[in-house]
């Protein structure tokens, strides 16, 4: 575990603490029956803000090998994410990739996004450090390099895949990268002169506005706004050309980044409209109100003899349960559709993770949607549970968008 004392985007050293969740377990480290009896590793979760460019980042960096070599999250577990990525891939390929061109996805997970290009006349390659996910991607017909992306990997791809990439896609991966300069230099090696890098990151503004404190966990080293990202890319000779906002993952930025400084389309407007620095004291107050309301409601439910389960065991569920101190007396069970999570336990608070079909078998009075970014999809899937009188409760205001 390392402490990072400079800004990932501008390398300035004026970092100030703005929010702390204290010591927390690793959110994706689901525990076996045996492991819940052992002491668990914990690490501080503290947000620092760069006083020079506005970048927000964690103070501590957990060894990536610990977090990623066997990764439980799978993109394919959500229909909403599948269609989001498929739309992005089709549009980007039409815009930037010639016949037989090369598309590289960094952080390709289980190959879901690249698999949506099957049947197109393009070559695809995934890069992801998780061996277990690369195997799944391979079974889907998506060749995957098991590696952390950087200049070496970029050179290897250029040499072995016949020329540079026309399109590089990096969705929900930049926040996981400690050395962003190395990442950008890798892009400079791999991307063709006219090619495009499409980046998606959760947007800091949404984290603040919707009190999404549960999206803060050790894998997410950065919480990006537009200004620090533009500074990062410019410092590395890359240029943001276009910015879009999407609703996935609680509010996402999609940036089109080029090697050539084309006329930027809407970057100046975004920079002008971004409210920096965020109102951290309002954020802290909102988080505290959310925590108190949730504990109050769960306690009342328990005291009235009613049973509440969690729906979804995403990393953010681990954070929410641990930060609010919600153990099995208030919420005894969590359900999740991911095969690698079923049969395990939530880190820290130890709820057993069951398959979603158990919801209908047991019909608890309410389900707290921990995977709130998929609330609409989950409501549709569990229509029978709701029809029988089950409540689906989302743990905050304004969070039930898909
Ligand atoms: P995410 O919020 O990081 O995308 O993770 C979503 C989690 O929720 C993942 O563990 C899968 C789970 N999930 C279900 O169990 N049922 C569902 O219908 C959906 C959409 C997700
Ligand atoms: Zn900075």
XYZ file of C-alpha atoms and ligand atoms in Angstrom:
424
model
C 0.000 0.000 0.000
C 1.427 3.360 -1.061
C 0.476 6.939 -0.252
C 0.148 9.243 -3.240
C 1.315 12.769 -2.478
C 1.044 14.414 -5.909
C -1.837 15.017 -8.298
C -2.308 12.350 -10.997
C -3.443 14.962 -13.516
C -1.170 17.991 -13.075
C 1.539 16.559 -10.741
C 1.016 19.452 -8.319
C 1.553 18.696 -4.640
C -1.084 20.875 -2.992
C -3.481 18.088 -1.982
C -6.084 18.731 0.714
C -8.302 16.132 2.445
C -11.986 16.714 1.640
C -13.797 13.516 2.719
C -12.950 10.341 4.635
C -14.758 7.021 4.958
C -12.194 5.756 7.476
C -10.649 2.281 7.216
C -12.591 0.050 4.831
C -12.220 -3.512 3.510
C -11.578 -4.060 -0.220
C -15.046 -3.675 -1.709
C -14.742 -6.430 -4.339
C -12.972 -8.981 -2.121
C -15.992 -11.237 -1.524
C -15.259 -13.734 1.223
C -15.589 -17.502 1.355
C -17.201 -19.252 4.346
C -13.693 -19.909 5.655
C -12.433 -16.325 5.135
C -15.182 -14.687 7.204
C -13.599 -16.221 10.292
C -10.207 -14.668 9.493
C -9.146 -11.043 10.067
C -9.753 -8.939 6.937
C -7.312 -6.462 5.405
C -8.532 -2.853 5.605
C -7.153 0.368 4.206
C -8.057 4.071 4.588
C -10.506 5.547 2.058
C -9.734 9.255 1.989
C -10.481 11.759 -0.785
C -7.903 14.453 -1.517
C -8.477 17.488 -3.750
C -5.735 19.113 -5.825
C -5.724 22.842 -5.161
C -4.138 23.496 -8.556
C -6.327 21.672 -11.100
C -9.277 20.402 -9.013
C -8.485 16.688 -9.412
C -10.034 14.500 -6.678
C -8.211 11.288 -5.784
C -7.628 8.722 -3.036
C -4.754 9.212 -0.629
C -3.833 5.487 -0.588
C -3.042 3.156 -3.475
C -3.589 -0.561 -2.922
C -1.298 -2.905 -4.875
C -3.141 -3.523 -8.192
C -2.234 -7.230 -8.154
C -4.241 -7.559 -4.903
C -7.307 -5.955 -6.488
C -7.351 -7.185 -10.059
C -5.735 -10.570 -10.631
C -9.067 -12.297 -9.959
C -11.823 -9.773 -10.476
C -15.461 -10.453 -9.586
C -17.201 -7.675 -11.534
C -18.581 -8.685 -14.936
C -19.940 -6.169 -17.451
C -22.295 -8.774 -18.916
C -24.281 -8.981 -15.662
C -26.312 -5.930 -16.716
C -28.440 -5.670 -19.848
C -28.343 -1.884 -19.515
C -24.530 -1.787 -19.650
C -24.487 -4.213 -22.584
C -26.687 -1.964 -24.698
C -24.845 1.178 -23.568
C -21.480 -0.264 -24.681
C -22.877 -1.755 -27.856
C -24.263 1.655 -28.895
C -20.926 3.329 -28.105
C -18.919 0.704 -30.037
C -21.132 0.777 -33.150
C -21.082 4.587 -33.288
C -17.311 4.863 -32.703
C -16.436 2.175 -35.242
C -18.591 3.855 -37.902
C -16.862 7.166 -37.196
C -13.218 6.165 -36.835
C -12.441 2.629 -38.030
C -11.788 1.745 -41.697
C -12.419 -1.771 -43.058
C -10.175 -4.296 -41.308
C -9.037 -1.570 -38.853
C -7.953 -2.316 -35.297
C -10.077 -1.666 -32.178
C -8.382 -2.054 -28.794
C -10.322 -1.925 -25.571
C -8.380 -1.229 -22.372
C -10.053 -2.747 -19.311
C -12.058 -5.022 -21.598
C -13.440 -7.058 -18.666
C -15.346 -10.115 -19.969
C -15.286 -8.915 -23.601
C -18.918 -7.733 -23.622
C -18.295 -4.454 -25.483
C -15.943 -5.897 -28.121
C -18.205 -8.903 -28.681
C -20.884 -6.474 -29.877
C -18.644 -5.896 -32.946
C -18.743 -9.515 -34.102
C -19.811 -9.617 -37.732
C -18.200 -6.220 -38.434
C -15.140 -6.136 -40.635
C -12.760 -4.976 -37.884
C -10.027 -6.593 -35.796
C -10.535 -6.537 -32.028
C -8.231 -6.918 -29.068
C -8.974 -6.617 -25.361
C -6.452 -5.734 -22.647
C -7.323 -6.598 -19.051
C -5.261 -7.709 -16.039
C -7.873 -10.186 -14.754
C -7.014 -13.687 -15.952
C -10.441 -15.093 -15.040
C -12.206 -12.442 -17.158
C -9.825 -12.857 -20.107
C -10.781 -16.538 -20.191
C -14.492 -15.645 -20.354
C -13.755 -13.047 -23.074
C -11.793 -15.667 -25.058
C -14.790 -18.004 -24.934
C -16.843 -15.151 -26.448
C -14.352 -14.902 -29.311
C -12.612 -11.781 -27.995
C -8.798 -12.239 -27.894
C -7.517 -10.646 -24.674
C -4.046 -9.707 -23.514
C -3.755 -10.260 -19.748
C -1.868 -7.099 -18.757
C -1.987 -3.634 -17.232
C -1.899 -1.151 -20.126
C 1.169 1.069 -20.610
C 3.872 1.858 -23.183
C 5.317 -1.679 -23.200
C 1.945 -3.272 -23.865
C 1.215 -0.602 -26.498
C 4.478 -1.413 -28.294
C 3.733 -5.124 -28.105
C 0.316 -4.572 -29.697
C 1.688 -2.330 -32.444
C 4.338 -4.898 -33.288
C 2.150 -7.983 -33.167
C -1.133 -6.632 -34.527
C 0.034 -5.045 -37.728
C 0.056 -1.372 -37.105
C -1.563 1.103 -34.732
C -5.145 1.133 -33.422
C -7.813 3.214 -35.164
C -9.952 3.204 -32.069
C -9.000 2.775 -28.422
C -11.825 2.423 -25.932
C -11.262 2.873 -22.199
C -14.508 2.773 -20.227
C -14.508 2.851 -16.438
C -10.801 2.134 -16.350
C -9.046 5.517 -16.057
C -10.189 5.906 -12.455
C -8.373 2.629 -11.705
C -5.007 3.763 -13.087
C -2.373 5.143 -10.732
C 0.113 6.384 -13.349
C -2.063 8.313 -15.802
C 0.956 9.747 -17.652
C 2.140 6.221 -18.458
C -1.386 5.398 -19.657
C -1.447 8.473 -21.930
C 2.003 7.704 -23.306
C 0.788 4.188 -24.075
C -2.100 5.747 -26.011
C 0.397 7.919 -27.910
C 2.284 4.773 -28.939
C -0.803 2.764 -29.911
C -3.235 5.248 -31.479
C -3.044 6.061 -35.195
C -2.675 9.731 -36.143
C -6.321 10.080 -37.196
C -7.653 7.584 -34.650
C -9.703 8.312 -31.543
C -9.564 7.379 -27.896
C -13.029 7.097 -26.327
C -12.937 7.419 -22.555
C -15.772 6.979 -20.097
C -15.417 7.949 -16.443
C -17.953 8.463 -13.658
C -18.470 12.232 -13.305
C -17.438 13.934 -10.060
C -20.316 16.400 -10.338
C -22.826 13.524 -10.108
C -21.013 12.007 -7.140
C -21.364 15.339 -5.355
C -24.918 16.238 -6.435
C -26.356 12.805 -5.625
C -24.222 12.028 -2.554
C -22.890 8.884 -4.276
C -20.340 8.234 -1.530
C -20.672 4.479 -2.079
C -18.892 4.816 -5.444
C -15.750 5.659 -3.451
C -13.630 2.519 -3.058
C -10.023 1.436 -3.339
C -10.179 0.560 -7.057
C -11.393 4.080 -7.864
C -8.221 6.106 -7.429
C -9.611 9.179 -9.242
C -12.992 11.020 -9.308
C -12.798 13.037 -12.488
C -14.079 16.411 -13.540
C -13.490 17.896 -17.001
C -10.844 20.462 -16.070
C -8.243 18.045 -14.596
C -8.807 15.563 -17.447
C -8.174 18.214 -20.083
C -5.015 19.235 -18.180
C -3.840 15.622 -18.034
C -4.336 14.927 -21.734
C -2.824 18.248 -22.886
C 0.264 17.647 -20.748
C 0.663 14.352 -22.613
C 0.104 15.767 -26.103
C -3.485 14.515 -26.382
C -6.516 16.707 -27.058
C -10.100 16.419 -25.853
C -12.317 17.075 -28.864
C -15.807 16.299 -27.608
C -17.630 15.608 -24.331
C -20.977 13.895 -23.700
C -22.851 13.064 -20.552
C -24.552 9.686 -20.047
C -26.670 8.365 -17.199
C -24.944 4.975 -16.665
C -23.112 4.283 -13.391
C -24.778 7.191 -11.631
C -23.617 9.801 -14.168
C -20.803 9.351 -16.679
C -18.635 11.537 -18.931
C -17.740 10.264 -22.400
C -14.739 12.048 -23.918
C -13.394 11.810 -27.441
C -9.625 12.336 -27.329
C -7.372 12.763 -30.379
C -3.643 12.976 -31.058
C -4.205 15.718 -33.587
C -5.523 19.031 -32.190
C -8.772 19.149 -34.198
C -11.130 22.045 -33.507
C -12.707 21.180 -30.113
C -16.499 20.901 -30.360
C -17.919 21.681 -26.927
C -15.002 21.562 -24.464
C -14.970 25.304 -23.701
C -18.671 25.183 -22.724
C -18.071 22.285 -20.385
C -15.125 24.033 -18.753
C -17.125 27.228 -18.335
C -20.114 25.435 -16.772
C -18.236 23.190 -14.369
C -18.634 24.306 -10.777
C -15.232 23.899 -9.134
C -14.433 23.392 -6.380
C -17.464 21.294 -5.378
C -19.392 22.126 -2.211
C -17.806 19.517 0.070
C -19.594 20.611 3.232
C -22.992 20.142 1.524
C -21.789 16.745 0.295
C -20.715 15.659 3.784
C -24.068 16.777 5.213
C -25.986 14.883 2.488
C -24.011 11.707 3.112
C -24.645 11.929 6.840
C -28.377 12.468 6.285
C -28.497 9.488 3.942
C -26.700 7.282 6.476
C -28.960 8.311 9.361
C -32.170 7.853 7.319
C -31.120 4.432 6.161
C -30.207 3.149 9.621
C -33.382 4.639 11.048
C -35.554 2.920 8.415
C -33.780 -0.457 8.760
C -34.066 -0.329 12.554
C -37.785 0.464 12.363
C -38.321 -2.389 9.895
C -36.459 -4.856 12.114
C -38.304 -3.720 15.246
C -41.618 -4.169 13.405
C -40.606 -7.755 12.600
C -40.095 -7.035 8.906
C -37.242 -8.498 6.852
C -35.083 -6.434 4.473
C -32.591 -7.993 2.026
C -30.038 -6.266 -0.167
C -30.441 -6.499 -3.959
C -27.116 -6.658 -5.807
C -23.687 -7.137 -4.275
C -21.741 -4.497 -6.219
C -18.597 -2.960 -4.767
C -20.669 0.102 -3.897
C -22.951 -2.138 -1.828
C -19.953 -3.206 0.251
C -19.077 0.454 0.828
C -22.623 1.439 1.730
C -23.105 -1.440 4.181
C -19.707 -0.971 5.821
C -19.759 2.814 6.043
C -23.269 2.766 7.530
C -22.399 -0.204 9.779
C -25.293 -2.300 8.427
C -24.575 -5.832 9.589
C -26.663 -9.012 9.350
C -28.978 -8.009 12.231
C -30.438 -5.211 10.073
C -29.953 -6.781 6.651
C -29.365 -10.557 6.832
C -28.977 -11.490 3.135
C -27.938 -10.039 -0.209
C -28.853 -11.448 -3.636
C -26.784 -11.067 -6.803
C -26.870 -12.692 -10.237
C -23.069 -12.928 -10.675
C -21.986 -16.577 -10.505
C -18.585 -15.701 -8.965
C -20.271 -13.853 -6.064
C -23.036 -16.355 -5.201
C -22.085 -18.481 -2.176
C -19.645 -15.863 -0.896
C -20.098 -13.095 1.686
C -19.974 -9.296 1.588
C -16.578 -8.049 2.862
C -16.722 -6.488 6.332
C -20.429 -6.948 7.061
C -20.535 -10.626 5.991
C -24.048 -10.968 4.518
C -24.271 -14.243 2.546
C -24.808 -13.693 -1.198
C -27.636 -15.805 -2.627
C -28.996 -16.165 -6.162
C -31.808 -13.712 -7.058
C -34.350 -16.578 -7.346
C -34.234 -16.824 -3.524
C -36.083 -13.515 -3.367
C -39.254 -15.204 -4.607
C -38.638 -18.285 -2.467
C -38.408 -16.251 0.745
C -40.324 -13.088 -0.194
C -38.658 -10.689 2.307
C -40.777 -7.595 3.024
C -38.379 -5.225 1.276
C -35.296 -5.260 -0.943
C -32.781 -2.441 -0.599
C -31.350 -1.936 -4.103
C -27.602 -1.711 -3.462
C -27.010 -1.845 -7.250
C -29.098 1.350 -7.530
C -27.639 2.268 -10.921
C -29.528 -0.774 -12.288
C -32.734 -0.111 -10.339
C -35.012 0.112 -13.383
C -33.675 -3.148 -14.842
C -33.955 -4.898 -11.468
C -37.532 -3.683 -10.969
C -38.448 -5.095 -14.378
C -36.803 -8.445 -13.592
C -38.418 -8.752 -10.193
C -41.952 -7.733 -11.218
C -43.325 -10.906 -9.561
C -41.711 -10.045 -6.238
C -43.239 -6.557 -6.366
C -46.630 -7.919 -7.517
C -46.673 -10.156 -4.431
C -46.247 -7.104 -2.220
C -42.418 -6.841 -1.993
C -40.979 -3.311 -1.772
C -38.011 -2.211 -3.852
C -36.247 0.622 -2.041
C -33.408 2.687 -3.538
C -31.016 4.010 -0.864
C -31.107 7.694 -1.930
C -32.913 10.359 -3.845
C -32.224 10.860 -7.565
C -30.378 7.597 -7.860
C -32.919 5.439 -9.649
C -31.900 6.422 -13.170
C -30.493 3.711 -15.410
P -22.308 -2.441 -10.850
O -23.261 -1.503 -10.178
O -20.898 -2.225 -10.425
O -22.559 -2.462 -12.327
O -22.671 -3.910 -10.302
C -23.977 -4.397 -10.388
C -24.132 -5.634 -9.527
O -25.516 -5.956 -9.449
C -23.446 -6.865 -10.079
O -22.855 -7.575 -9.010
C -24.579 -7.679 -10.705
C -25.754 -7.283 -9.894
N -27.002 -7.305 -10.629
C -27.963 -8.258 -10.302
O -27.758 -9.050 -9.382
N -29.141 -8.289 -11.001
C -29.377 -7.424 -12.044
O -30.450 -7.484 -12.645
C -28.381 -6.438 -12.370
C -28.614 -5.459 -13.465
C -27.211 -6.415 -11.637
Zn -3.804 18.770 -10.054
